[in-house]
Amino acid sequence: MYRNFKIVPQIVFGRGCFNQLGDILKPRRTTPDAYMVFVLDDVFKGRPLEGRLPMEKGDMLLPVNVDDEPKTGYIDQLVAQVQAYCPRKPAGVIGIGGGATMDIAKAVSLMLNNPGSAADYQGWDLIKNPAVYHAAVPTLAGTGAEISRTTVLTGPVKKLGINSDFTLFDQIVLDPELLAGVPKDQWFYTGMDCYIHDVESLNGTYLNEFSRAYGEKSLELCRQVFLEDRADKDDKLMMASYFGGMSIAYSQVGACHALSYGLSFVLGVHHGIGCCIAFDYLEEVYPEGVKEFRRMMEKHDIRLPRNLTAKLDEAAMDTMANVALGLVPLWENCFGKDWQRVVTKEWVLELYRRM
């Protein structure tokens, strides 16, 4: 059976389109007491972007901290804050920030309509009830979180997303102006998440012409952004992120993302930099991609952290490997249905030891 997957139904793109957010949300304010929850990366607290939010009387501002990767327990706390703010459910949840902030907004909107803890829904298609209306405004580009059916969370025993058609945003607002001022390293690591999406999708066993069309265009845009000098690089990167996310919607990521999940779970390494660290050791799996990635690092003077795992004990290393190996669809996309003949625990541990 072919997957009958959903995509984000409403999208606005263009410089300055963030100014339309209030008008976009207005039809959702169907009663006088309808309110919105604005999930805002707390890096913007007290900064101009906060003042531009189209908040109306009764709306809730929910600043979130993404110094660490989003955890299921943190989601449960945020949901409790919204429920304490008002017994009525909000008319919408709006995520403004990078991939982690958008994932938090997705998870909060889901958990407002589904009982229990966010940890109960880590996996594929476990969500039973549609989310509260939710929209995204990316201020970073590359993760594809704006178009993804996944909200990536670290739980008590694993790092695994809530993967569901209900996770997808109802609306995304893609304004390249919001990428201005992003620190270079953060811009690079987040953008490389997109580049690695493309490499993994285009070299995967799940690949079909739908995924290839989006992946190839995304890869072309990434090369223009990271290997050329383009005045419109933010516009191109924002679209590369969208196309990269669409490519893996009918495909999957691969070995690099599986390894990065292990790094994140044990060491708390952020997703973008974790992907870069892992990808740099996968030349035997993605030789051309890694070679080009290193050219991009050289052009932008990026130096990756080294010796991250040097002081880890065997128990921590074992946990890291088990988290990575638990992501079966990623390994299957990379190596095929007999992936376990190639991907042994010792091979994974050896890669981690080199990191």
Coordinates of C-alpha atoms in Angstrom, one line a residue, residues 66-328:
V66 CA 15.2 25.4 24.0
D67 CA 18.7 25.4 25.5
D68 CA 18.1 21.7 25.8
E69 CA 16.3 19.4 23.3
P70 CA 12.5 19.3 24.1
K71 CA 11.6 16.7 26.7
T72 CA 8.3 15.0 27.2
G73 CA 8.2 16.1 30.8
Y74 CA 8.6 19.7 29.7
I75 CA 5.7 19.4 27.3
D76 CA 3.6 18.1 30.1
Q77 CA 4.5 21.1 32.2
L78 CA 3.6 23.5 29.4
V79 CA 0.3 21.8 28.8
A80 CA -0.5 22.2 32.5
Q81 CA 0.4 25.9 32.3
V82 CA -2.1 26.4 29.4
Q83 CA -4.8 24.5 31.2
A84 CA -4.2 26.6 34.4
Y85 CA -4.3 29.8 32.4
C86 CA -7.8 29.0 31.1
P87 CA -10.1 26.0 31.5
R88 CA -11.3 26.4 28.0
K89 CA -9.1 25.1 25.2
P90 CA -7.4 27.8 23.0
A91 CA -8.5 28.6 19.5
G92 CA -5.0 28.1 18.4
V93 CA -1.4 27.4 19.3
I94 CA 1.2 29.4 17.4
G95 CA 4.9 28.4 17.4
I96 CA 7.5 31.1 16.7
G97 CA 11.1 30.0 16.7
G98 CA 13.4 27.3 15.4
G99 CA 12.8 23.6 15.0
A100 CA 12.6 22.9 18.7
T101 CA 10.1 25.6 19.4
M102 CA 7.9 24.5 16.5
D103 CA 8.1 20.9 17.8
I104 CA 7.0 22.1 21.3
A105 CA 4.1 24.0 19.7
K106 CA 3.1 20.8 17.9
A107 CA 3.3 18.7 21.0
V108 CA 1.4 21.2 23.2
S109 CA -1.4 21.4 20.6
L110 CA -1.6 17.6 20.4
M111 CA -1.6 17.0 24.2
L112 CA -4.4 19.6 24.8
N113 CA -6.7 17.1 23.0
N114 CA -5.1 13.8 24.1
P115 CA -4.9 12.4 27.6
G116 CA -1.8 11.3 29.5
S117 CA 1.8 12.3 29.1
A118 CA 3.6 13.2 25.8
A119 CA 5.8 10.2 26.5
D120 CA 2.8 7.9 25.9
Y121 CA 2.7 8.9 22.3
Q122 CA 6.4 8.6 21.2
G123 CA 6.2 6.4 18.2
W124 CA 4.2 6.1 15.0
D125 CA 0.5 6.9 14.7
L126 CA -0.3 6.6 18.5
I127 CA -2.3 9.8 18.7
K128 CA -6.0 9.3 18.6
N129 CA -7.5 12.8 18.6
P130 CA -6.7 15.7 16.3
A131 CA -4.7 18.6 17.7
V132 CA -5.9 22.0 18.5
Y133 CA -5.4 24.3 15.5
H134 CA -1.7 25.1 15.3
A135 CA 0.5 27.3 13.1
A136 CA 4.2 27.9 12.8
V137 CA 6.4 30.9 12.1
P138 CA 10.0 29.6 11.6
T139 CA 12.8 32.0 12.6
L140 CA 15.5 29.5 11.6
A141 CA 15.5 27.4 8.4
G142 CA 16.7 23.8 7.8
T143 CA 15.0 21.4 10.2
G144 CA 11.9 21.0 8.1
A145 CA 9.8 21.0 11.4
E146 CA 7.4 23.4 9.7
I147 CA 6.3 20.7 7.2
S148 CA 7.0 17.5 9.2
R149 CA 4.5 15.1 10.7
T150 CA 6.9 14.6 13.6
T151 CA 7.6 16.4 16.8
V152 CA 11.0 15.2 18.1
L153 CA 11.0 14.6 21.8
T154 CA 13.4 13.1 24.4
G155 CA 11.5 10.9 26.8
P156 CA 12.5 9.0 30.0
V157 CA 13.8 6.0 28.0
K158 CA 14.2 7.1 24.4
K159 CA 14.4 10.0 22.0
L160 CA 11.6 9.5 19.5
G161 CA 9.1 11.7 17.9
I162 CA 5.3 11.8 18.1
N163 CA 4.8 10.8 14.5
S164 CA 1.2 11.4 13.3
D165 CA -0.8 13.1 10.6
F166 CA -2.4 15.1 13.4
T167 CA 1.1 16.5 14.2
L168 CA 1.2 18.5 11.0
F169 CA 0.6 22.3 11.2
D170 CA -2.6 23.7 9.9
Q171 CA -0.8 26.9 8.7
I172 CA 2.8 27.9 8.2
V173 CA 4.1 31.5 7.7
L174 CA 7.5 31.5 5.9
D175 CA 9.0 35.0 6.1
P176 CA 12.8 35.0 5.2
E177 CA 13.2 38.4 6.9
L178 CA 12.9 36.6 10.2
L179 CA 16.2 34.7 9.6
A180 CA 18.2 38.0 9.8
G181 CA 20.7 38.1 12.6
V182 CA 21.0 34.4 13.3
P183 CA 24.5 33.5 14.6
K184 CA 26.6 31.9 11.9
D185 CA 27.2 28.6 13.6
Q186 CA 23.5 28.2 14.4
W187 CA 22.6 29.2 10.8
F188 CA 25.0 26.6 9.5
Y189 CA 24.1 23.7 11.8
T190 CA 20.4 24.2 11.2
G191 CA 20.9 24.5 7.5
M192 CA 23.0 21.3 7.4
D193 CA 20.1 19.4 8.9
C194 CA 18.3 20.2 5.7
Y195 CA 21.3 19.2 3.5
I196 CA 21.6 15.9 5.4
H197 CA 17.9 15.3 5.0
D198 CA 18.4 15.5 1.2
V199 CA 21.5 13.3 1.1
E200 CA 19.8 10.6 3.2
S201 CA 16.6 10.7 1.3
L202 CA 18.2 10.7 -2.2
N203 CA 20.5 7.8 -1.2
G204 CA 17.8 5.8 0.6
T205 CA 16.0 2.6 -0.3
Y206 CA 12.6 4.2 0.2
L207 CA 13.3 6.7 -2.6
N208 CA 10.7 7.3 -5.3
E209 CA 10.2 10.1 -7.9
F210 CA 8.1 12.1 -5.5
S211 CA 10.8 12.2 -2.9
R212 CA 13.5 12.6 -5.5
A213 CA 11.9 15.7 -7.1
Y214 CA 11.7 17.6 -3.8
G215 CA 15.1 16.3 -2.5
E216 CA 17.0 17.3 -5.7
K217 CA 15.5 20.8 -5.6
S218 CA 16.3 21.2 -1.9
L219 CA 19.9 20.0 -2.5
E220 CA 20.3 22.5 -5.4
L221 CA 19.2 25.3 -3.1
C222 CA 21.5 24.2 -0.3
R223 CA 24.4 24.2 -2.7
Q224 CA 23.5 27.8 -3.7
V225 CA 23.3 28.8 -0.1
F226 CA 26.4 27.2 1.3
L227 CA 28.8 27.0 -1.6
E228 CA 27.9 30.3 -3.4
D229 CA 27.5 33.9 -2.3
R230 CA 23.9 34.8 -2.7
A231 CA 22.1 37.9 -1.6
D232 CA 18.9 35.9 -1.4
K233 CA 20.3 33.0 0.6
D234 CA 17.7 33.3 3.4
D235 CA 14.9 33.0 0.9
K236 CA 16.6 30.0 -0.7
L237 CA 17.3 28.3 2.6
M238 CA 13.7 28.7 3.8
M239 CA 12.5 27.0 0.6
A240 CA 15.2 24.3 0.8
S241 CA 14.0 23.5 4.3
Y242 CA 10.4 23.1 3.0
F243 CA 11.4 21.0 0.1
G244 CA 13.7 18.8 2.2
G245 CA 10.9 18.2 4.6
M246 CA 8.7 17.2 1.8
S247 CA 11.3 14.8 0.4
I248 CA 11.4 12.8 3.6
A249 CA 7.6 12.9 3.9
Y250 CA 7.4 10.0 1.4
S251 CA 10.8 8.7 2.2
Q252 CA 12.9 8.8 5.4
V253 CA 16.1 10.0 6.8
G254 CA 19.0 7.6 7.5
A255 CA 22.1 6.6 9.4
C256 CA 23.1 10.1 10.4
H257 CA 19.9 11.0 12.0
A258 CA 19.8 7.7 13.9
L259 CA 23.2 8.3 15.3
S260 CA 22.4 12.0 16.2
Y261 CA 19.4 10.8 18.2
G262 CA 21.8 8.7 20.4
L263 CA 24.1 11.7 20.9
S264 CA 21.2 13.9 21.9
F265 CA 19.7 11.4 24.3
V266 CA 22.9 10.8 26.2
L267 CA 24.8 14.0 25.8
G268 CA 22.0 16.5 25.2
V269 CA 23.6 17.6 21.9
H270 CA 21.3 19.8 19.9
H271 CA 19.9 18.2 16.8
G272 CA 21.6 20.3 14.1
I273 CA 25.1 20.1 15.5
G274 CA 24.5 16.4 16.4
C275 CA 23.7 15.6 12.7
C276 CA 26.9 17.5 11.6
I277 CA 29.0 15.6 14.1
A278 CA 27.6 12.2 13.1
F279 CA 27.7 13.0 9.3
D280 CA 31.4 13.8 9.4
Y281 CA 32.1 10.2 10.3
L282 CA 29.9 8.6 7.7
E283 CA 32.1 8.9 4.6
E284 CA 31.8 5.1 4.0
V285 CA 28.0 5.4 3.8
Y286 CA 27.5 8.8 2.1
P287 CA 30.9 9.5 0.4
E288 CA 30.0 12.3 -1.9
G289 CA 27.7 14.0 0.6
V290 CA 30.4 14.0 3.3
K291 CA 32.9 15.3 0.9
E292 CA 30.7 18.2 -0.1
F293 CA 29.7 18.8 3.5
R294 CA 33.3 19.3 4.4
R295 CA 33.7 21.8 1.6
M296 CA 30.8 23.7 3.1
M297 CA 32.3 23.6 6.5
E298 CA 35.6 25.0 5.1
K299 CA 33.9 27.8 3.2
H300 CA 32.1 29.0 6.4
D301 CA 35.0 28.3 8.8
I302 CA 33.1 25.8 10.9
R303 CA 35.0 23.7 13.5
L304 CA 33.0 20.8 14.9
P305 CA 33.4 19.7 18.5
R306 CA 35.6 16.6 19.0
N307 CA 36.1 14.0 21.7
L308 CA 32.5 14.2 22.9
T309 CA 32.3 10.6 23.9
A310 CA 35.9 10.2 25.3
K311 CA 34.8 10.2 28.9
L312 CA 31.6 8.2 28.7
D313 CA 31.5 4.9 30.5
E314 CA 30.4 1.7 28.8
A315 CA 26.9 1.9 30.2
A316 CA 26.4 5.4 28.6
M317 CA 27.9 4.2 25.3
D318 CA 25.6 1.2 25.4
T319 CA 22.5 3.4 25.9
M320 CA 23.6 5.6 23.1
A321 CA 23.9 2.7 20.7
N322 CA 20.6 1.2 21.8
V323 CA 18.8 4.5 21.1
A324 CA 20.3 4.7 17.6
L325 CA 19.6 1.1 16.8
G326 CA 16.0 1.5 17.9
L327 CA 15.2 3.7 14.9
V328 CA 14.5 0.9 12.6

